[in-house]
Every structure is written in structure tokens, then in C-alpha cells.
Coordinates of C-alpha atoms in Angstrom, one line a residue:
M356 CA 57.1 119.9 161.7
A357 CA 55.3 116.5 160.8
G358 CA 57.1 114.8 163.9
A359 CA 55.1 117.1 166.1
D360 CA 51.8 116.0 165.0
G361 CA 52.9 112.3 165.4
D362 CA 53.5 111.4 161.7
D363 CA 57.3 110.7 161.6
S364 CA 56.7 109.1 158.0
L365 CA 56.5 112.4 156.5
Y366 CA 59.5 114.0 158.1
P367 CA 62.1 113.0 155.3
I368 CA 60.0 114.9 152.5
A369 CA 59.3 117.8 154.8
V370 CA 63.2 118.2 155.5
L371 CA 63.9 117.6 151.7
I372 CA 61.1 120.5 150.8
D373 CA 62.8 122.8 153.3
E374 CA 66.5 122.4 152.1
L375 CA 65.1 122.8 148.6
R376 CA 63.7 125.9 149.3
N377 CA 66.7 127.0 151.1
E378 CA 68.5 130.1 149.4
D379 CA 71.9 128.4 150.1
V380 CA 72.8 126.5 146.8
Q381 CA 75.3 124.0 148.6
L382 CA 72.1 123.0 151.0
R383 CA 70.0 122.5 148.1
L384 CA 72.8 120.5 146.2
N385 CA 73.3 118.4 149.4
S386 CA 69.8 117.6 149.6
I387 CA 69.5 116.3 146.1
K388 CA 72.6 114.1 146.7
K389 CA 70.6 112.6 149.6
L390 CA 67.7 111.6 147.6
S391 CA 68.4 107.9 147.6
T392 CA 68.4 108.0 151.7
I393 CA 65.0 109.9 151.6
A394 CA 63.6 107.4 149.1
L395 CA 64.6 104.5 151.4
A396 CA 63.2 106.2 154.3
L397 CA 60.0 106.7 152.5
G398 CA 59.7 103.4 150.8
V399 CA 58.9 102.5 147.3
E400 CA 55.3 103.2 147.1
R401 CA 55.6 106.9 148.7
T402 CA 58.8 107.6 146.7
R403 CA 56.6 106.9 143.4
T404 CA 53.4 108.7 144.6
E405 CA 55.0 111.5 146.7
L406 CA 58.5 112.3 146.0
L407 CA 59.0 111.8 142.2
P408 CA 55.8 114.1 141.6
F409 CA 57.3 116.8 144.0
L410 CA 60.5 116.4 142.2
T411 CA 58.9 116.6 138.7
D412 CA 56.7 119.7 139.6
T413 CA 59.8 121.5 141.2
I414 CA 62.5 121.1 138.5
Y415 CA 63.9 124.8 138.4
D416 CA 67.1 125.4 140.0
E417 CA 70.8 126.1 139.7
D418 CA 72.3 124.1 136.8
E419 CA 74.7 122.2 139.4
V420 CA 71.5 121.1 141.4
L421 CA 69.7 119.8 138.2
L422 CA 72.9 118.0 137.2
A423 CA 73.1 116.1 140.3
L424 CA 69.3 115.3 140.3
A425 CA 69.7 114.0 136.7
E426 CA 72.6 111.9 137.8
Q427 CA 70.7 110.5 141.0
L428 CA 67.3 109.5 139.1
G429 CA 69.5 107.3 136.7
N430 CA 70.2 105.0 139.9
F431 CA 66.6 105.1 141.2
T432 CA 65.1 101.9 139.6
M433 CA 65.2 99.6 142.9
L434 CA 64.2 102.7 144.8
V435 CA 61.0 103.1 142.9
G436 CA 60.4 99.2 143.1
G437 CA 62.3 97.8 140.4
P438 CA 61.9 97.1 136.5
E439 CA 58.0 96.8 137.2
Y440 CA 57.9 100.4 138.1
V441 CA 60.9 102.1 136.3
H442 CA 58.8 103.8 134.1
C443 CA 57.9 106.5 137.0
L444 CA 61.5 107.8 136.5
L445 CA 60.5 109.0 132.9
P446 CA 58.6 112.2 133.8
P447 CA 61.3 113.9 135.7
L448 CA 64.0 112.8 133.4
E449 CA 62.1 114.0 130.4
S450 CA 61.9 117.4 132.1
L451 CA 65.4 117.4 132.8
A452 CA 66.1 116.7 129.1
T453 CA 64.6 119.8 128.0
V454 CA 66.4 122.3 130.3
E455 CA 68.4 125.0 128.7
E456 CA 71.9 123.8 130.2
T457 CA 73.6 121.3 127.8
V458 CA 75.3 119.4 130.6
V459 CA 72.2 118.9 132.4
R460 CA 70.2 117.6 129.1
D461 CA 73.2 115.2 128.3
K462 CA 73.2 113.8 132.0
A463 CA 69.3 113.3 131.7
V464 CA 69.6 111.7 128.4
E465 CA 72.6 109.5 130.0
S466 CA 70.2 108.4 132.9
L467 CA 67.2 107.5 130.2
R468 CA 69.4 105.6 128.4
K469 CA 70.5 103.7 131.5
I470 CA 67.0 103.0 132.6
S471 CA 65.8 102.1 129.3
Q472 CA 67.8 99.0 129.6
E473 CA 65.8 98.0 132.6
H474 CA 62.4 98.3 130.9
S475 CA 60.3 95.4 129.8
P476 CA 59.7 95.3 126.2
V477 CA 56.1 95.9 126.7
D478 CA 56.9 98.9 129.2
L479 CA 59.2 100.3 126.4
E480 CA 56.7 100.3 124.0
V481 CA 54.1 101.8 126.2
H482 CA 55.9 104.2 128.5
F483 CA 59.4 104.8 126.8
E484 CA 58.9 104.9 123.2
P485 CA 56.5 107.9 123.5
L486 CA 59.4 109.8 124.0
T487 CA 60.5 109.3 120.5
L488 CA 57.4 111.6 119.8
V489 CA 60.8 113.7 119.8
M490 CA 61.0 112.8 115.7
P491 CA 58.8 115.6 114.6
T492 CA 60.9 117.8 116.7
L493 CA 64.2 116.4 115.3
R494 CA 63.0 116.5 111.7
Q495 CA 62.3 120.4 112.1
A496 CA 65.6 120.8 113.8
A497 CA 67.5 118.9 111.0
E498 CA 65.7 121.4 108.6
D499 CA 65.8 124.6 110.6
K500 CA 66.5 127.8 109.1
S501 CA 69.6 128.4 111.5
W502 CA 72.7 126.4 110.5
R503 CA 73.8 126.3 113.9
V504 CA 70.7 124.0 114.8
R505 CA 71.6 122.0 112.1
Y506 CA 75.0 121.7 113.1
M507 CA 74.1 120.6 116.5
V508 CA 72.1 117.8 115.1
A509 CA 74.8 116.7 112.9
D510 CA 77.2 116.9 115.7
K511 CA 75.0 114.7 117.9
F512 CA 73.7 112.4 115.4
S513 CA 75.4 109.0 116.4
E514 CA 74.0 109.6 120.0
L515 CA 70.1 110.3 118.4
Q516 CA 70.9 107.1 116.3
K517 CA 71.6 105.0 119.3
A518 CA 68.8 106.8 121.1
V519 CA 66.0 105.8 118.6
G520 CA 67.0 102.4 117.4
P521 CA 67.2 100.4 114.2
E522 CA 63.7 101.1 112.8
I523 CA 63.4 104.9 113.3
T524 CA 67.1 105.2 112.0
K525 CA 66.1 103.2 108.9
N526 CA 62.8 105.2 108.1
D527 CA 63.7 108.6 109.5
L528 CA 67.5 109.1 110.2
V529 CA 68.8 108.0 106.8
P530 CA 67.1 110.6 105.0
A531 CA 67.7 113.2 107.6
F532 CA 71.6 112.1 107.6
Q533 CA 71.6 112.2 103.7
N534 CA 70.4 116.1 103.9
L535 CA 72.9 116.9 106.6
L536 CA 75.6 115.5 104.0
K537 CA 74.2 117.7 101.3
D538 CA 73.6 120.8 103.6
C539 CA 74.3 124.2 102.0
E540 CA 76.3 125.2 105.2
A541 CA 80.0 123.8 104.9
E542 CA 80.1 123.8 108.8
V543 CA 77.2 121.4 108.7
R544 CA 78.4 119.0 106.1
A545 CA 81.8 118.9 108.0
A546 CA 80.0 117.9 111.0
A547 CA 77.7 115.5 109.3
A548 CA 80.9 113.9 107.1
N549 CA 82.7 113.2 110.5
K550 CA 79.8 111.1 111.6
V551 CA 79.6 108.7 108.4
K552 CA 81.7 105.9 109.7
E553 CA 80.1 105.9 113.0
F554 CA 76.5 106.3 111.4
C555 CA 77.2 103.2 109.1
E556 CA 78.7 101.3 112.1
N557 CA 75.3 101.6 113.9
L558 CA 73.0 100.7 111.0
P559 CA 71.0 97.5 111.4
E560 CA 73.3 94.6 110.4
D561 CA 70.6 93.0 108.3
N562 CA 70.5 95.7 105.8
R563 CA 73.5 98.1 106.6
E564 CA 75.4 97.1 103.3
Q565 CA 72.4 98.0 101.1
I566 CA 71.6 101.4 103.1
I567 CA 75.4 102.4 102.7
M568 CA 75.4 101.6 99.1
T569 CA 72.2 103.1 98.2
H570 CA 71.7 106.2 100.4
I571 CA 75.0 107.1 102.1
L572 CA 77.8 106.5 99.5
P573 CA 76.5 108.6 96.7
C574 CA 76.7 111.6 99.0
V575 CA 80.3 110.4 100.2
K576 CA 81.3 110.4 96.7
E577 CA 80.0 114.1 96.4
L578 CA 82.0 115.2 99.5
V579 CA 85.2 113.8 98.1
S580 CA 85.3 116.8 95.8
D581 CA 83.5 119.4 97.9
T582 CA 84.5 122.9 97.5
N583 CA 85.4 123.3 101.3
Q584 CA 88.6 122.0 102.6
H585 CA 87.3 121.5 106.3
V586 CA 84.5 119.3 104.7
K587 CA 86.8 117.1 102.8
S588 CA 89.2 116.9 105.5
A589 CA 86.6 115.7 108.0
L590 CA 85.6 113.0 105.5
A591 CA 89.2 111.8 104.9
S592 CA 89.5 111.2 108.9
V593 CA 87.0 108.7 108.9
I594 CA 86.3 107.4 105.5
M595 CA 88.9 104.5 105.6
G596 CA 86.8 103.0 108.4
L597 CA 84.1 102.2 105.8
S598 CA 86.3 99.5 104.2
T599 CA 86.1 97.4 107.4
I600 CA 82.3 97.7 107.2
L601 CA 81.9 97.2 103.6
G602 CA 84.4 94.4 103.0
K603 CA 87.0 93.6 100.3
D604 CA 84.9 93.5 97.1
N605 CA 83.0 97.0 97.8
T606 CA 86.2 98.7 98.8
I607 CA 88.3 97.8 95.5
E608 CA 85.3 98.8 93.4
H609 CA 83.9 101.6 95.3
L610 CA 86.2 103.0 98.0
L611 CA 89.7 102.8 96.3
P612 CA 88.9 105.4 93.6
L613 CA 87.8 107.9 96.5
F614 CA 91.0 107.2 98.6
L615 CA 93.0 107.8 95.4
A616 CA 91.3 111.1 94.9
Q617 CA 91.9 112.1 98.3
L618 CA 95.7 111.2 98.4
K619 CA 95.9 113.8 95.3
D620 CA 93.5 116.2 97.0
E621 CA 95.2 119.9 96.9
C622 CA 94.5 120.1 100.7
P623 CA 97.6 118.6 102.7
E624 CA 95.3 117.9 105.6
V625 CA 93.1 115.7 103.4
R626 CA 96.2 113.7 102.1
L627 CA 97.5 113.7 105.7
N628 CA 94.4 112.1 107.1
I629 CA 94.1 109.4 104.3
I630 CA 97.8 108.6 104.7
S631 CA 97.2 108.2 108.6
N632 CA 94.4 105.7 108.4
L633 CA 95.8 103.2 105.6
D634 CA 96.0 100.5 108.2
C635 CA 92.1 100.0 108.0
V636 CA 92.2 99.4 104.2
N637 CA 95.3 97.2 104.3
E638 CA 93.4 94.7 106.7
V639 CA 90.6 94.6 104.6
I640 CA 92.1 94.2 100.9
G641 CA 95.9 93.3 101.7
I642 CA 98.9 95.0 101.1
R643 CA 99.2 93.9 97.2
Q644 CA 96.1 95.3 96.1
L645 CA 96.7 98.4 98.2
S646 CA 100.2 98.8 96.9
Q647 CA 99.0 98.5 93.4
S648 CA 96.3 100.9 93.6
L649 CA 97.6 103.5 95.8
L650 CA 101.6 103.2 95.9
P651 CA 102.2 105.6 93.1
A652 CA 100.4 108.3 94.9
I653 CA 102.0 107.4 98.2
V654 CA 105.6 107.7 96.3
E655 CA 104.2 110.9 94.9
L656 CA 103.6 112.1 98.6
A657 CA 107.1 111.2 99.7
E658 CA 108.2 114.4 98.1
D659 CA 105.1 116.5 99.3
A660 CA 105.7 120.1 99.9
K661 CA 104.2 119.9 103.4
W662 CA 106.7 118.2 105.8
R663 CA 103.7 116.8 107.9
V664 CA 102.7 114.7 105.0
R665 CA 106.1 113.5 104.1
L666 CA 106.2 112.6 108.0
A667 CA 103.2 110.6 107.7
I668 CA 104.5 108.5 104.8
I669 CA 107.7 108.0 106.6
E670 CA 105.9 106.9 109.8
Y671 CA 104.0 104.2 107.7
M672 CA 107.0 102.8 105.7
P673 CA 108.2 99.9 108.3
L674 CA 104.4 98.6 108.1
L675 CA 104.5 98.8 104.3
A676 CA 108.0 97.6 103.9
G677 CA 107.3 94.6 106.0
Q678 CA 104.3 93.6 104.1
L679 CA 105.5 94.1 100.5
G680 CA 108.8 92.4 101.2
V681 CA 112.2 92.9 100.7
E682 CA 112.7 92.8 97.0
F683 CA 109.6 94.9 96.3
F684 CA 110.8 97.2 98.9
D685 CA 114.1 97.5 97.5
E686 CA 112.9 98.1 93.9
K687 CA 110.1 100.7 94.9
L688 CA 110.8 102.4 98.1
N689 CA 114.4 102.0 99.0
T690 CA 115.6 105.3 97.1
L691 CA 112.8 107.3 98.8
C692 CA 114.0 106.2 102.3
M693 CA 117.5 107.5 101.7
A694 CA 116.2 110.6 100.1
W695 CA 114.6 111.6 103.5
L696 CA 117.9 111.6 105.2
I697 CA 119.0 114.7 103.4
D698 CA 115.6 116.5 103.8
H699 CA 115.9 120.3 104.8
V700 CA 113.6 119.4 107.9
Y701 CA 115.2 118.2 110.8
A702 CA 112.0 116.2 112.0
I703 CA 112.2 114.3 108.9
R704 CA 115.8 113.5 109.0
E705 CA 114.9 112.3 112.4
A706 CA 112.3 110.1 111.5
A707 CA 114.0 108.9 108.5
T708 CA 116.8 107.7 110.7
C709 CA 114.5 106.0 113.1
N710 CA 112.5 104.4 110.1
L711 CA 116.2 102.8 108.9
M712 CA 116.4 101.2 112.3
K713 CA 113.0 99.5 111.8
L714 CA 113.9 98.4 108.4
V715 CA 117.0 96.7 109.5
E716 CA 115.0 95.0 112.4
K717 CA 112.7 93.7 109.7
F718 CA 114.8 92.8 107.0
G719 CA 118.1 92.0 109.0
A720 CA 121.9 93.0 109.1
E721 CA 123.0 91.4 105.9
W722 CA 120.6 93.5 103.9
A723 CA 121.7 96.5 105.9
Q724 CA 125.2 95.7 105.1
N725 CA 124.7 95.4 101.3
T726 CA 121.9 98.3 100.9
I727 CA 121.8 100.6 103.6
V728 CA 125.1 101.0 105.2
P729 CA 127.3 101.8 102.4
K730 CA 124.8 104.7 101.5
V731 CA 124.7 106.1 105.0
L732 CA 128.4 106.2 105.3
G733 CA 128.9 107.8 101.9
M734 CA 127.1 110.9 103.6
A735 CA 130.0 111.3 105.6
N736 CA 132.0 113.0 102.8
D737 CA 128.9 115.1 102.0
P738 CA 129.8 119.1 101.9
N739 CA 126.7 119.8 103.8
Y740 CA 127.7 119.4 107.5
L741 CA 123.9 118.6 108.4
H742 CA 124.2 115.8 106.1
R743 CA 127.5 114.5 108.0
M744 CA 125.8 114.5 111.0
T745 CA 122.8 112.6 109.6
T746 CA 125.6 109.9 109.2
L747 CA 126.3 109.8 112.7
F748 CA 122.7 109.7 113.9
C749 CA 122.1 106.8 111.6
I750 CA 125.2 105.2 113.0
N751 CA 123.7 105.7 116.6
A752 CA 120.3 104.1 115.4
L753 CA 121.7 101.1 113.4
S754 CA 124.9 100.0 115.4
E755 CA 122.6 97.7 117.8
A756 CA 120.4 96.3 115.1
C757 CA 123.5 95.6 112.7
G758 CA 125.6 94.1 115.6
Q759 CA 129.2 94.1 116.5
E760 CA 131.0 93.0 113.2
I761 CA 129.3 95.5 111.0
T762 CA 129.5 98.4 113.6
T763 CA 133.4 97.4 114.3
K764 CA 134.5 97.4 110.8
Q765 CA 132.4 99.5 108.8
M766 CA 130.8 102.1 110.9
L767 CA 133.5 102.9 113.6
P768 CA 136.2 103.9 111.2
V769 CA 133.8 106.4 109.5
V770 CA 133.0 107.9 113.1
L771 CA 136.8 108.0 114.2
K772 CA 137.7 109.8 110.8
M773 CA 134.9 112.3 111.4
S774 CA 136.6 113.5 114.9
N775 CA 138.7 115.8 112.5
D776 CA 135.9 117.5 110.9
Q777 CA 136.0 121.2 110.9
V778 CA 132.6 121.9 112.0
A779 CA 132.4 121.7 115.9
N780 CA 129.0 120.4 115.7
V781 CA 130.0 117.3 113.9
R782 CA 133.1 116.7 116.4
F783 CA 130.8 116.9 119.4
N784 CA 128.4 114.5 117.8
V785 CA 131.2 112.2 117.2
A786 CA 131.8 112.1 120.8
K787 CA 128.2 111.4 121.5
S788 CA 128.2 108.6 118.7
L789 CA 131.2 107.0 120.3
Q790 CA 129.5 106.8 123.7
K791 CA 126.5 105.4 122.0
I792 CA 127.8 102.6 120.0
G793 CA 130.4 101.7 122.9
P794 CA 128.3 98.8 124.2
V795 CA 128.2 97.2 121.0
L796 CA 132.0 97.2 120.3
D797 CA 134.6 95.0 121.9
N798 CA 137.0 95.9 124.5
N799 CA 140.0 95.6 122.1
A800 CA 138.3 98.2 119.9
L801 CA 137.5 100.4 122.8
Q802 CA 140.9 100.5 124.2
T803 CA 143.0 101.0 121.0
E804 CA 140.6 102.9 118.7
V805 CA 138.0 104.6 120.7
K806 CA 140.0 105.7 123.8
P807 CA 142.7 107.9 121.9
V808 CA 140.2 109.6 119.9
L809 CA 137.9 110.6 123.0
E810 CA 141.0 111.9 124.7
K811 CA 142.0 113.9 121.7
L812 CA 138.4 115.5 121.6
A813 CA 138.5 116.1 125.5
S814 CA 141.2 118.6 124.8
D815 CA 139.5 120.3 121.8
Q816 CA 139.3 124.1 121.5
D817 CA 135.4 124.1 121.3
M818 CA 133.6 123.9 124.8
D819 CA 131.0 121.6 123.6
V820 CA 133.2 119.2 122.1
K821 CA 135.4 119.0 125.2
Y822 CA 132.0 118.7 127.3
F823 CA 130.6 115.5 125.3
A824 CA 134.1 113.9 125.0
Q825 CA 134.5 113.9 128.8
E826 CA 130.9 112.7 129.1
A827 CA 131.8 109.8 126.8
I828 CA 135.1 108.9 128.8
S829 CA 133.1 108.9 132.3
G830 CA 130.1 107.6 130.9
K831 CA 128.4 104.3 131.9
S832 CA 128.4 103.1 128.2
V833 CA 132.0 103.3 127.6
T834 CA 133.2 102.3 131.0
L835 CA 136.2 100.0 129.4
V836 CA 137.8 103.1 127.9
V837 CA 138.9 104.8 131.2

């Protein structure tokens, strides 16, 4: 033991060596987690000259131990003497960045990024940048014979871009990214397509637009009509984000035609991804331009065979309506919104009902009274009991937004009349509706109109109808009834 020879200063590193050689993984892990304490005991000079070389030479262990080491070294700047000496941490971290286990490599790269910010410009050039000597390896990987290697390069491209900086990105990564977007394997193209927005965002601002328009956009245009639907879908999920980077004129001239093509793509996932990201484009070019360019395609998608596409259109509708204005909406989109109420998919009918409520909140009760309410109430006489039930769901959603007068005078009589419906499901939904709209009604309507109907339903032959009627009578929403 070093202490026995009278040199206590060697004791910490001797203990570390012993523990790192121990067969127990947990002991080795604990010793790594105490590295900062050991470094403090040794002092900055001996940490640089003894501890770090020892760690660099002995980097072989369980992944768990290596992961802890990679994390610890990211916080070692002051323990080696501050920014002036931070470059001493590069050799062990560089070794860790080449181990087989992905999580260890990722943590080592994360720590390298962290300490790179603590290098002076000179030290970055002298000590850190020689790590970009990785470019030959990266170029080889981007052209590797195995598509899985090229796929991993594409998948990690944004991280690579941030690590190497603007100059290397411009000179080396742009051509590599172009090649990945044109790769012969669909999986590689899809991974690269998924990174298009992020890659463009991180390009140097002074020549970002020129790089995108000259080098990236031509590849993107080819991918819009790619033969593989996964590639097209990946692109559709990010392409709208290019509009905020390229600005209004470029979006109108170059991107809108691509969006239109994707809205008409045979693959529903592509159409869905475009619809879901329309907001990005709206912010850049304005709703008028958007509606003129894309509205016909949006209207067509409102009747899409895939219900998730129809659902995405419905969810976008309140925003579209609010920005188009009431006249344009009534002319172009009102009919669609009513048609969704009788869709054969319940999720669409439910979303369409919620959509109506949001529209009334935007356009007001008077608009609802003239435009929406008569059509909704007309469905109460529909032969299909599901459509009659939709009337009740709409009344539930609209009552508060429409207010007491419209609810009492127009909606309530229809609900009460439906209490005689032959279908039990309709009758028990009448009971639920009366409970829902109760707080909107005045006391007189509750006592003279609602109470008798609920009492009648409470003695219905159907158990569900009885149950919901009794719930409504005793429920907090209709306390005036009892």
C-alpha cells in the first residue's frame, strides 16, 4: 500500500486501480462514480499526468462502467485545471467514442460537445478539430456497401452536422446529404428525408437559402414522387417546415406545387402528414393564398376513403374557418361540416360535433341560429337512428355556446319530442341530453317541460333508459327538477 511507504499522495489512485481491477462490476462502477473525488484528492496536475493517462489506457470494461466514465469526464474541466487544460480530456473521450456499444458512444459524443464549448478558439483548432479527421471515415460510411451503415449515417445526420460546424457542413455534408436523399435503398432515402427540415434549419444563415434552392430542393422534388410510400410519408411529415426557412415567395413558387402533389398522393399517410402540418405554411403565406392554392384539394380530402384523413381535415377546420371568415366559410365549407355529421364512422361524427361547437364559438349564436341549428334539428327526423342520436350529441355540444334563448325555444322542443323515439338508445340519450342542457335552461322550463319527460322516462321499460333518466333527475345538473 502506498501509505505504508509514507507517500499518502499516491493512495487515491492506488485505491482506484484496485477497485477497477475488482471482479465485482458494482465496485468498479462505484469507483468510476467517485472519480471527481479522486481527482480532487490528486490535484489538477496529477489528474492530468496520472489519472487521465491511466483511464485512457484502461478503457475496457462493462458497458455500464464505460457509460458512467463517459458521463463523468464531461464534467471534468475544472478538475484538470480549467479551459486552458480541457484538451487533456479529449484522448479518453475519443477512445470512448469508438467503443462498440451505442449508448456509450452517444454519451462520449455528448461529453465531447460539452467540453468543446469550454475550449478557446485556438485550442479548438489545435486540439479539438483534428477529431474532424473523422470526415474520411464519414465519407466512406455514407457510401458504404451495406445499406444499414448508410442508414445510420442518414439517421444521425443532424447530430453530425452540429458536431462538425458550418464550414465542413457546407463543403462535405451537403454533397453527402444529397447522395443519401438519392440512395438506391428506400430505407436510407426515408431516413434522410426525415432529416430535411432539421438539416436545412442548421445550415449557415449567410448562404442557407442558396444551398437549399440549389442542392436540396431538387432532391426533395424527386422524393415527392418517390416509388416508396415510406419515403414520401417521411418527407411529408417535415416538408411543410421548409416554408418558414425559405419565406413567402419561395414557398408560393416552389413549395406549394409540391404540397398540392402530396395532398393528392395515393398514399393516405402522405396526405395525412401534409394536412397535419398546414399551420406552418399558413403562418408564412397567409390563409387566402393557402386556400386558393390548396382548398380544392382539402375539400376533396373531406370525403377521403381513409377516415383518419377525414378526421385530420375536421380538426383543421376551426382554424381554417376562423381565418377565412364567415362568408367564405359558408360558401365553401359549411356543407362539408354538416355532411360529416352523418359519416358512417363514429369518430368522424363525434369530431364533427365538436367542430360545430368551435365554429359557433368563432362565428356566434346568431350565425348558429340561422345556419347550423336548423340543419342539426332536421336530423331528428332521419330514418337512421344513429343520425337522430347525432342530433342529441350536437345539441349537447351547442347549447352552452348558443345560449338560453336558442336552447329553450329551438332545441329543447326537439329533445322532448325525441323522448318518444322507438329506439331505446335514442331515449336514454334524451335523458342524458336533458341533464347536459339543464344548466342552460331557466327554472320554468325545467319544472314544466323537462321534469315531466324525465319522470316518464324513469318508468321506461328499458333498464338503460330508466337508469339515465333517474341519473338526470338526481344529478347535480338538474337540481331544480326534483
